[in-house]
């Protein structure tokens, strides 16, 4: 394809820092190299990109994901994949976890290599209103800390894990039992350096980050609350309303997201399908890589749990 023949995608920003809709591409068809490059560029710039009216099936969803990386298995513990598609996680508002709503989180940061990206697709079963997803920009959150606080955060490390937070093991659901039987725990830098751009992201989230290392418990709690408040400031966020055929594709290294759970008060079920892309091991400002405390990397073959080597 010559330069003159290239199709320029229509990228429409949705907020100052976060999120853009991409128009002018048909995801039912194979993508050109130029289209892939433009989507990648928009994702790096806006951290999450959205597509509308893309009525694709499971096979096309998987084919789209493979342009951007290697899909993992659906989830370490709670997959519910469609038959024949172990890479796809079905997320229903009628599920036990879905009806509680969600804490802000970055996907699967309990593993040593959290997914590089996530691609979430709506089929036909979404409510006319409610059930939105909110995304925030972790790079913007870092960059707007005061210089002294950025310098402090640059040298901090934190423990991330599944479960064990605010009594979420008390009801002993199947999910809780699986997590307790095979825990996944990793230590990540509080500030992660993104390899393509060199940007620094405030890599903490209320869903998985449990404790700052090398400080006492009270100091850890105060620091995490400060960082959590920063990453969830409204000015860094974008709210996405789901419609049939909608797709959200986010850089999981540079964002956190939340499903507020208002769909619990609706009679209409919301069904979404997610594919995650295998990630690399985060690197901190000083060049140190994350390390696994329990469990091994998350890949196309799932995750091995147990003591890390």
Short mmCIF file of C-alpha atoms in Angstrom, two decimals:
data_model
loop_
_atom_site.label_atom_id
_atom_site.label_comp_id
_atom_site.label_asym_id
_atom_site.label_seq_id
_atom_site.Cartn_x
_atom_site.Cartn_y
_atom_site.Cartn_z
CA UNK A 1 0.00 0.00 0.00
CA UNK A 2 1.42 3.41 -0.98
CA UNK A 3 1.33 6.50 1.17
CA UNK A 4 -1.47 7.94 -0.95
CA UNK A 5 -3.58 4.82 -0.48
CA UNK A 6 -3.40 4.81 3.31
CA UNK A 7 -6.64 5.28 5.21
CA UNK A 8 -6.33 7.81 8.00
CA UNK A 9 -8.35 6.64 10.98
CA UNK A 10 -10.54 9.19 12.71
CA UNK A 11 -9.32 9.44 16.33
CA UNK A 12 -11.67 11.52 18.51
CA UNK A 13 -10.39 12.35 22.03
CA UNK A 14 -13.00 12.11 24.80
CA UNK A 15 -11.24 13.99 27.61
CA UNK A 16 -8.09 16.02 28.20
CA UNK A 17 -5.96 13.10 29.37
CA UNK A 18 -7.74 9.82 28.76
CA UNK A 19 -9.66 7.97 26.08
CA UNK A 20 -10.42 8.37 22.39
CA UNK A 21 -12.94 6.84 20.01
CA UNK A 22 -11.55 5.42 16.77
CA UNK A 23 -13.72 5.56 13.66
CA UNK A 24 -13.08 4.56 10.07
CA UNK A 25 -12.04 0.94 10.58
CA UNK A 26 -14.02 -2.28 10.15
CA UNK A 27 -12.95 -4.90 12.69
CA UNK A 28 -14.85 -7.65 10.86
CA UNK A 29 -12.14 -7.39 8.18
CA UNK A 30 -8.37 -8.02 8.35
CA UNK A 31 -6.42 -4.94 9.40
CA UNK A 32 -3.65 -3.40 7.34
CA UNK A 33 -0.24 -2.78 8.91
CA UNK A 34 -0.97 0.94 8.76
CA UNK A 35 -4.27 0.54 10.61
CA UNK A 36 -2.55 -1.51 13.32
CA UNK A 37 0.15 1.16 13.66
CA UNK A 38 -2.43 3.95 13.96
CA UNK A 39 -4.39 2.07 16.64
CA UNK A 40 -1.18 1.39 18.57
CA UNK A 41 -0.22 5.08 18.37
CA UNK A 42 -3.66 6.16 19.60
CA UNK A 43 -3.48 3.66 22.46
CA UNK A 44 -0.07 4.94 23.57
CA UNK A 45 -1.31 8.53 23.43
CA UNK A 46 -4.76 8.14 25.04
CA UNK A 47 -4.22 4.95 27.14
CA UNK A 48 -7.67 3.56 26.23
CA UNK A 49 -9.39 3.57 22.83
CA UNK A 50 -12.99 2.75 21.98
CA UNK A 51 -14.76 1.41 18.92
CA UNK A 52 -18.49 1.61 18.17
CA UNK A 53 -20.80 -0.58 16.09
CA UNK A 54 -18.24 -3.38 15.67
CA UNK A 55 -20.43 -6.47 15.70
CA UNK A 56 -17.71 -9.10 15.81
CA UNK A 57 -17.88 -12.68 17.07
CA UNK A 58 -15.48 -14.56 19.35
CA UNK A 59 -13.18 -15.60 16.48
CA UNK A 60 -12.96 -12.04 15.16
CA UNK A 61 -12.35 -10.71 18.67
CA UNK A 62 -9.45 -13.13 19.03
CA UNK A 63 -8.09 -12.26 15.57
CA UNK A 64 -8.18 -8.55 16.43
CA UNK A 65 -6.33 -9.13 19.72
CA UNK A 66 -3.58 -11.09 17.98
CA UNK A 67 -2.54 -8.00 15.98
CA UNK A 68 -1.40 -6.43 19.22
CA UNK A 69 0.09 -9.26 21.24
CA UNK A 70 -0.25 -12.79 22.54
CA UNK A 71 -3.59 -13.51 24.24
CA UNK A 72 -3.40 -15.12 27.67
CA UNK A 73 -5.80 -17.66 29.06
CA UNK A 74 -9.03 -16.02 30.20
CA UNK A 75 -8.24 -15.49 33.91
CA UNK A 76 -6.16 -17.14 36.64
CA UNK A 77 -9.25 -18.03 38.72
CA UNK A 78 -12.55 -16.84 37.28
CA UNK A 79 -12.68 -17.46 33.55
CA UNK A 80 -16.07 -18.79 32.38
CA UNK A 81 -14.89 -18.82 28.75
CA UNK A 82 -17.20 -19.48 25.81
CA UNK A 83 -16.83 -23.01 24.47
CA UNK A 84 -13.77 -23.30 22.24
CA UNK A 85 -12.27 -19.96 23.31
CA UNK A 86 -10.16 -20.41 26.46
CA UNK A 87 -8.65 -16.94 25.91
CA UNK A 88 -12.00 -15.15 26.44
CA UNK A 89 -13.42 -14.27 29.83
CA UNK A 90 -17.21 -13.85 30.03
CA UNK A 91 -18.16 -11.02 32.41
CA UNK A 92 -21.82 -10.94 33.41
CA UNK A 93 -23.55 -8.45 35.68
CA UNK A 94 -25.49 -11.39 37.13
CA UNK A 95 -22.35 -13.03 38.47
CA UNK A 96 -21.58 -12.97 42.19
CA UNK A 97 -18.63 -10.63 41.77
CA UNK A 98 -20.29 -8.41 39.19
CA UNK A 99 -23.31 -7.50 41.30
CA UNK A 100 -21.10 -6.06 44.05
CA UNK A 101 -19.48 -3.62 41.68
CA UNK A 102 -15.71 -3.33 41.55
CA UNK A 103 -12.91 -1.49 43.24
CA UNK A 104 -10.65 0.52 40.96
CA UNK A 105 -8.11 -1.93 39.58
CA UNK A 106 -5.54 -2.68 36.91
CA UNK A 107 -6.07 -6.19 35.55
CA UNK A 108 -4.28 -9.14 37.19
CA UNK A 109 -1.45 -7.23 38.89
CA UNK A 110 -1.06 -10.06 41.39
CA UNK A 111 1.09 -11.82 38.79
CA UNK A 112 4.68 -10.83 38.01
CA UNK A 113 3.80 -9.90 34.39
CA UNK A 114 0.39 -8.22 34.42
CA UNK A 115 -1.34 -8.09 31.02
CA UNK A 116 -0.02 -5.49 28.59
CA UNK A 117 -3.53 -4.73 27.41
CA UNK A 118 -7.15 -5.77 27.70
CA UNK A 119 -9.82 -5.79 24.99
CA UNK A 120 -13.41 -5.80 26.28
CA UNK A 121 -16.30 -6.33 23.86
CA UNK A 122 -20.05 -5.94 24.22
CA UNK A 123 -22.36 -8.29 22.38
CA UNK A 124 -26.07 -7.55 22.05
CA UNK A 125 -26.91 -7.96 25.74
CA UNK A 126 -26.28 -4.59 27.39
CA UNK A 127 -28.69 -2.29 29.26
CA UNK A 128 -29.95 0.89 27.59
CA UNK A 129 -28.38 2.83 30.46
CA UNK A 130 -26.20 1.96 33.44
CA UNK A 131 -23.27 -0.42 33.61
CA UNK A 132 -20.69 2.07 32.31
CA UNK A 133 -16.93 1.56 32.81
CA UNK A 134 -14.64 4.34 34.05
CA UNK A 135 -10.95 4.52 33.11
CA UNK A 136 -8.14 6.62 34.58
CA UNK A 137 -4.69 7.56 33.31
CA UNK A 138 -1.86 6.46 35.63
CA UNK A 139 0.74 8.50 33.71
CA UNK A 140 -1.24 11.70 34.23
CA UNK A 141 -1.63 10.83 37.91
CA UNK A 142 2.14 10.46 38.31
CA UNK A 143 2.99 13.58 36.35
CA UNK A 144 0.74 15.78 38.48
CA UNK A 145 2.20 14.73 41.81
CA UNK A 146 4.42 17.36 43.41
CA UNK A 147 8.13 16.92 42.55
CA UNK A 148 8.95 15.84 46.11
CA UNK A 149 6.23 13.20 46.10
CA UNK A 150 7.27 11.94 42.66
CA UNK A 151 10.81 11.53 43.98
CA UNK A 152 9.50 9.53 46.95
CA UNK A 153 7.25 7.36 44.78
CA UNK A 154 10.11 6.64 42.35
CA UNK A 155 11.91 4.59 45.02
CA UNK A 156 8.94 2.72 46.52
CA UNK A 157 7.82 -0.86 45.92
CA UNK A 158 4.50 -2.47 46.76
CA UNK A 159 2.98 -5.91 47.18
CA UNK A 160 0.09 -6.86 44.88
CA UNK A 161 -2.11 -9.90 45.40
CA UNK A 162 -5.50 -11.42 44.71
CA UNK A 163 -7.94 -11.27 47.60
CA UNK A 164 -7.42 -10.93 51.32
CA UNK A 165 -8.73 -7.37 51.42
CA UNK A 166 -11.63 -5.87 53.40
CA UNK A 167 -13.09 -9.25 54.30
CA UNK A 168 -13.42 -10.55 50.75
CA UNK A 169 -12.49 -14.07 51.92
CA UNK A 170 -15.14 -14.16 54.63
CA UNK A 171 -17.99 -15.52 52.50
CA UNK A 172 -15.85 -18.39 51.13
CA UNK A 173 -17.14 -18.25 47.55
CA UNK A 174 -15.68 -20.66 45.01
CA UNK A 175 -13.54 -17.78 43.76
CA UNK A 176 -12.23 -17.04 47.27
CA UNK A 177 -11.44 -20.72 47.84
CA UNK A 178 -9.46 -20.89 44.58
CA UNK A 179 -7.45 -17.80 45.49
CA UNK A 180 -6.68 -19.10 48.97
CA UNK A 181 -5.65 -22.51 47.63
CA UNK A 182 -3.28 -21.06 45.00
CA UNK A 183 -2.28 -17.50 45.92
CA UNK A 184 -0.68 -15.12 43.42
CA UNK A 185 1.50 -12.42 44.96
CA UNK A 186 4.07 -10.11 43.33
CA UNK A 187 6.13 -7.06 44.21
CA UNK A 188 5.99 -4.21 41.71
CA UNK A 189 7.54 -0.75 41.57
CA UNK A 190 5.13 1.97 42.65
CA UNK A 191 6.31 3.86 39.56
CA UNK A 192 6.56 1.83 36.38
CA UNK A 193 8.49 2.99 33.29
CA UNK A 194 6.68 2.33 29.99
CA UNK A 195 9.14 0.90 27.45
CA UNK A 196 7.83 2.51 24.24
CA UNK A 197 7.57 6.09 25.51
CA UNK A 198 9.70 6.28 28.65
CA UNK A 199 6.68 7.67 30.51
CA UNK A 200 6.31 6.92 34.20
CA UNK A 201 3.02 5.54 35.53
CA UNK A 202 1.82 5.46 39.14
CA UNK A 203 1.42 1.67 39.17
CA UNK A 204 -0.84 1.08 42.18
CA UNK A 205 -4.54 0.23 42.40
CA UNK A 206 -7.05 -0.40 45.21
CA UNK A 207 -8.07 -3.78 43.80
CA UNK A 208 -4.70 -5.52 44.13
CA UNK A 209 -2.10 -3.31 45.88
CA UNK A 210 -1.98 -4.31 49.54
CA UNK A 211 1.12 -2.78 51.12
CA UNK A 212 4.09 -0.50 50.50
CA UNK A 213 7.34 -2.30 51.27
CA UNK A 214 9.94 -1.15 53.81
CA UNK A 215 7.61 1.20 55.74
CA UNK A 216 5.41 0.44 58.72
CA UNK A 217 1.76 -0.51 58.34
CA UNK A 218 0.36 2.91 59.22
CA UNK A 219 2.72 4.69 56.82
CA UNK A 220 1.82 2.20 54.10
CA UNK A 221 -1.88 2.82 54.58
CA UNK A 222 -1.47 6.60 54.39
CA UNK A 223 0.77 6.44 51.32
CA UNK A 224 -1.57 4.07 49.47
CA UNK A 225 -4.60 6.19 50.31
CA UNK A 226 -2.80 9.24 48.97
CA UNK A 227 -1.84 7.45 45.74
CA UNK A 228 -5.31 5.92 45.34
CA UNK A 229 -6.90 9.34 45.73
CA UNK A 230 -4.56 10.71 43.07
CA UNK A 231 -5.18 8.04 40.44
CA UNK A 232 -8.96 8.38 40.79
CA UNK A 233 -9.19 12.15 40.42
CA UNK A 234 -12.06 12.93 38.00
CA UNK A 235 -9.84 15.05 35.73
CA UNK A 236 -7.82 11.97 34.72
CA UNK A 237 -10.85 9.81 33.93
CA UNK A 238 -13.21 8.99 31.09
CA UNK A 239 -16.57 7.22 31.42
CA UNK A 240 -17.63 4.83 28.65
CA UNK A 241 -21.24 3.90 28.01
CA UNK A 242 -21.67 0.43 26.58
CA UNK A 243 -23.81 -0.18 23.50
CA UNK A 244 -24.20 -3.31 21.35
CA UNK A 245 -21.00 -3.69 19.32
CA UNK A 246 -18.87 -1.45 21.56
CA UNK A 247 -15.22 -2.32 22.27
CA UNK A 248 -12.79 -0.85 24.81
CA UNK A 249 -9.06 -1.53 24.36
CA UNK A 250 -6.83 -0.24 27.16
CA UNK A 251 -3.14 -0.16 27.96
CA UNK A 252 -3.17 -2.14 31.19
CA UNK A 253 0.25 -0.79 32.15
CA UNK A 254 -0.94 2.82 32.17
CA UNK A 255 -4.57 2.68 33.33
CA UNK A 256 -6.89 1.54 36.08
CA UNK A 257 -10.63 1.07 35.63
CA UNK A 258 -13.82 0.50 37.57
CA UNK A 259 -17.27 -0.91 36.93
CA UNK A 260 -19.39 1.08 39.42
CA UNK A 261 -21.96 -1.73 39.77
CA UNK A 262 -25.10 0.31 39.18
CA UNK A 263 -26.27 -2.49 36.88
CA UNK A 264 -27.07 -4.42 40.06
CA UNK A 265 -30.18 -2.26 40.28
CA UNK A 266 -31.30 -2.96 36.71
CA UNK A 267 -33.31 -5.89 35.42
CA UNK A 268 -31.25 -6.10 32.21
CA UNK A 269 -28.14 -8.29 32.27
CA UNK A 270 -24.90 -6.83 30.91
CA UNK A 271 -22.65 -9.39 29.20
CA UNK A 272 -19.14 -8.47 28.07
CA UNK A 273 -16.23 -10.55 26.75
CA UNK A 274 -12.59 -9.82 27.58
CA UNK A 275 -9.26 -10.88 26.11
CA UNK A 276 -6.01 -9.93 27.85
CA UNK A 277 -2.61 -9.69 26.15
CA UNK A 278 0.47 -11.20 27.73
CA UNK A 279 2.58 -8.58 29.47
CA UNK A 280 6.22 -8.07 30.25
CA UNK A 281 7.65 -7.77 33.75
CA UNK A 282 7.38 -4.16 34.99
CA UNK A 283 10.55 -2.12 35.39
CA UNK A 284 10.99 0.61 37.98
CA UNK A 285 12.79 3.92 37.73
CA UNK A 286 16.05 2.38 38.95
CA UNK A 287 15.90 -0.40 36.36
CA UNK A 288 14.81 -3.17 38.75
CA UNK A 289 12.22 -5.66 37.55
CA UNK A 290 9.19 -6.85 39.49
CA UNK A 291 9.51 -10.18 41.28
CA UNK A 292 7.06 -12.97 42.02
CA UNK A 293 6.51 -13.86 45.67
CA UNK A 294 3.99 -16.63 44.91
CA UNK A 295 3.11 -17.84 41.44
CA UNK A 296 4.69 -17.69 38.01
CA UNK A 297 4.00 -15.58 34.90
CA UNK A 298 0.53 -15.35 33.36
CA UNK A 299 0.53 -16.67 29.80
CA UNK A 300 -1.51 -18.34 27.10
CA UNK A 301 -1.33 -21.49 29.22
CA UNK A 302 -2.67 -19.87 32.36
CA UNK A 303 -0.54 -19.39 35.43
CA UNK A 304 1.36 -21.86 37.60
CA UNK A 305 0.79 -21.17 41.29
CA UNK A 306 2.93 -22.03 44.24
CA UNK A 307 6.25 -20.83 45.56
CA UNK A 308 8.21 -18.88 42.97
CA UNK A 309 11.60 -20.15 41.95
#
